[in-house]
């Protein structure tokens, strides 16, 4: 087997035992890795409660990890979401994916529950279980420092959970290498339920590549396109400014969620853009293993610069004009190990419920309370929907399937409305990322204030991104490259014949299977929706740029079209015929 | 949806790429819609069923392009690989089918954005808009044309032109005359432009004129104007003939990153403005300029095959420099090579790619220069292929 190691490690934390899982090549070829293999391994277990000891928490790399293929340093973590009950998966950067391959494994399937906090130390010789009680209560940076200080392997990569997960925060994250978050859906809490505090991985093995010369050519094709992409490597692109480069654009397009999505324009935003951070913090670049874009930014004083979503939600969404408070909020969330998007939206929900804006002092204090599970923080730690539901106004939670929305108002990009609704993990922008064509003009521009034709576009994009997350590549690269170039890279690595369209077919199966897993847990059309606010209230436009409420009828018609294209019935449930076509049990 | 299908059917015609009733444009959402009925639709729908796409174009191109495509089909078995930038960056290779049968075409389209069907035309597809199919369609035509004439001149130089090419050339050149618009210079607004509105209007006008003059295939090319410490530049992937609402204002100090959607050549434009007196820049892909840039008969050159990135020989066509450089900001990017080359000159040609021309106050000069460079290159080309074999290019 080239590309894959062919070995997956099953770890039972109840018995502290491990066994090796060897899947046939056909299973690898059909699921690729990352998201695909995670889904394959979770499928039969998915109807258990999220915190049942036998509910697996799966970490999976892809065939391109640990090769010279561009942006191949990512991996996927998947389980059932403590926040939503639906699929929770996260594509995460850093170097743990690369290290797992070097240790000789394609991935980890963690089940069971340890009696006390424990850690996993994985290398070429297998797994060593260790006690981790001494790390409980510590912040992420302290845990990371202790792990590095006590490790005998300087090259080790780490995944860890922080205080938020210990406190039961339903949007707790798993933090990789100190800075990279498997952020959405509460995977940190899934890990906490198993009493697993950290995973350390190191290794030296090489990943076999079928045709290195061909891989080199594929790599050049991809790099050429990346260099030609203004969004990635342009003067104002995310290579230079981080994802914060999107801030001015979203603002100028009048689709920046403001005051809990009550407005779509934040006047003081001009002083809180990526340029402002650059002037104040003089950030340097860093990024994932195997990536040359290096979109992460760290300030001269060691401050981690917030990503776009954090910049936007902790300014506009909360009506906050204090840039320093955004950086501090980002630090608090990272240190606690929790998702900034869910935290921001939950705070904005709280502010709307209280009917008054939160001062920076107040929301920073609340973040600390959430992370510690104390006072009002305990309720806020349950997420926006639980908070709004407790106040009998669930419609004030800006969520789909209980997952809080990121910083793109769907009234400014209609495809986003449909993409939020249909995403298998809930209010997530990354499944279909219509912003790519509706706003960033890639691969070409589409009409952003229209639902026309969006159903198929969203379906194709979901299939595409399912492939990207299975490969496991970075979505940003697909602003520039396409599956045509990645098919070449994949074929060079594995030696298995493939093509862009064959990969999309795999993506369709991988995504449909998630739909099936959700359906088995009762998810259907009622969950494929967005809050009434977007149909009833206009955004904040200008005289020439109107941001109208979405048309409910058009939305439902396009969702119905999506159901037909995806092979779902009119209630959004998988059709037997489609299951059969994709060779999935119904 | 139908509006969009008709738009691109019409555009193929308007740009001189197809005869009026040739384009078949299909769009998919829950069902399939065509711009017009055609017996071929049934077969094409079978192809569509095997692809995860939302749009498809099938059309027979006009002459001289149709003959050129068929020529490449005769000369190559499975695909042909032009060496220009559009192919190198986006198309990679152009596969060939011998019939419109699903069995033959589907595997080709599963891996590439389009293919040529010998004796029938071109099929291309898109995943978000028929615009993608349109762009690939026009790119295939551009690349095939450039390849034919580059190969012809090279073979001529080596004294080994094939009978088929020899026979075809006069027809190609005659048909190309009919592809070009009637001679004459469009009336463009004179500068300097007093207001932002005047700048935008002038850019929209000059962009459309460049497309109408067939000096760029709509989707490619870019245009900018520098005023008040701000660069107004066409957006990435915008069509030069449809620039309304597709111009970004980028402050020179980068104090706003709204221009993240600006053309990939923003840095090159900026550095040209910083280093000299130019106030406008116009960039197109006029065909003979691209062809001439790719014709170098240097004997035993160590960099042969890497001219587009590594050529270190000063090359000129009269006063116009020819330089290497890939699209964008990479280490071999034209953002590094172009600004110094164009300094103090009216234009520069990027190898296998296109022409950048400047103007000190308005687009009249920039447009006239672009047209003059193309005329010059065309004349040089004709001169080159009418010389006896093996004399080579003496710039
Ligand atoms: Zn160009």
GROMACS .gro file of C-alpha atoms in nm, chain A residues 13-14 16 111-118 193-196:
model
   15
   13UNK     CA    1  -0.940   0.358   2.749
   14UNK     CA    2  -1.155   0.146   2.984
   16UNK     CA    3  -0.609   0.043   2.855
  111UNK     CA    4  -1.329   0.425   2.278
  112UNK     CA    5  -1.395   0.353   2.645
  113UNK     CA    6  -1.348   0.573   2.946
  114UNK     CA    7  -1.050   0.600   3.172
  115UNK     CA    8  -1.110   0.601   3.548
  116UNK     CA    9  -0.884   0.901   3.590
  117UNK     CA   10  -0.732   1.163   3.353
  118UNK     CA   11  -0.491   0.990   3.118
  193UNK     CA   12  -1.591   1.228   2.843
  194UNK     CA   13  -1.327   0.962   2.786
  195UNK     CA   14  -1.103   1.122   3.050
  196UNK     CA   15  -0.840   1.160   2.782
   0.00000   0.00000   0.00000
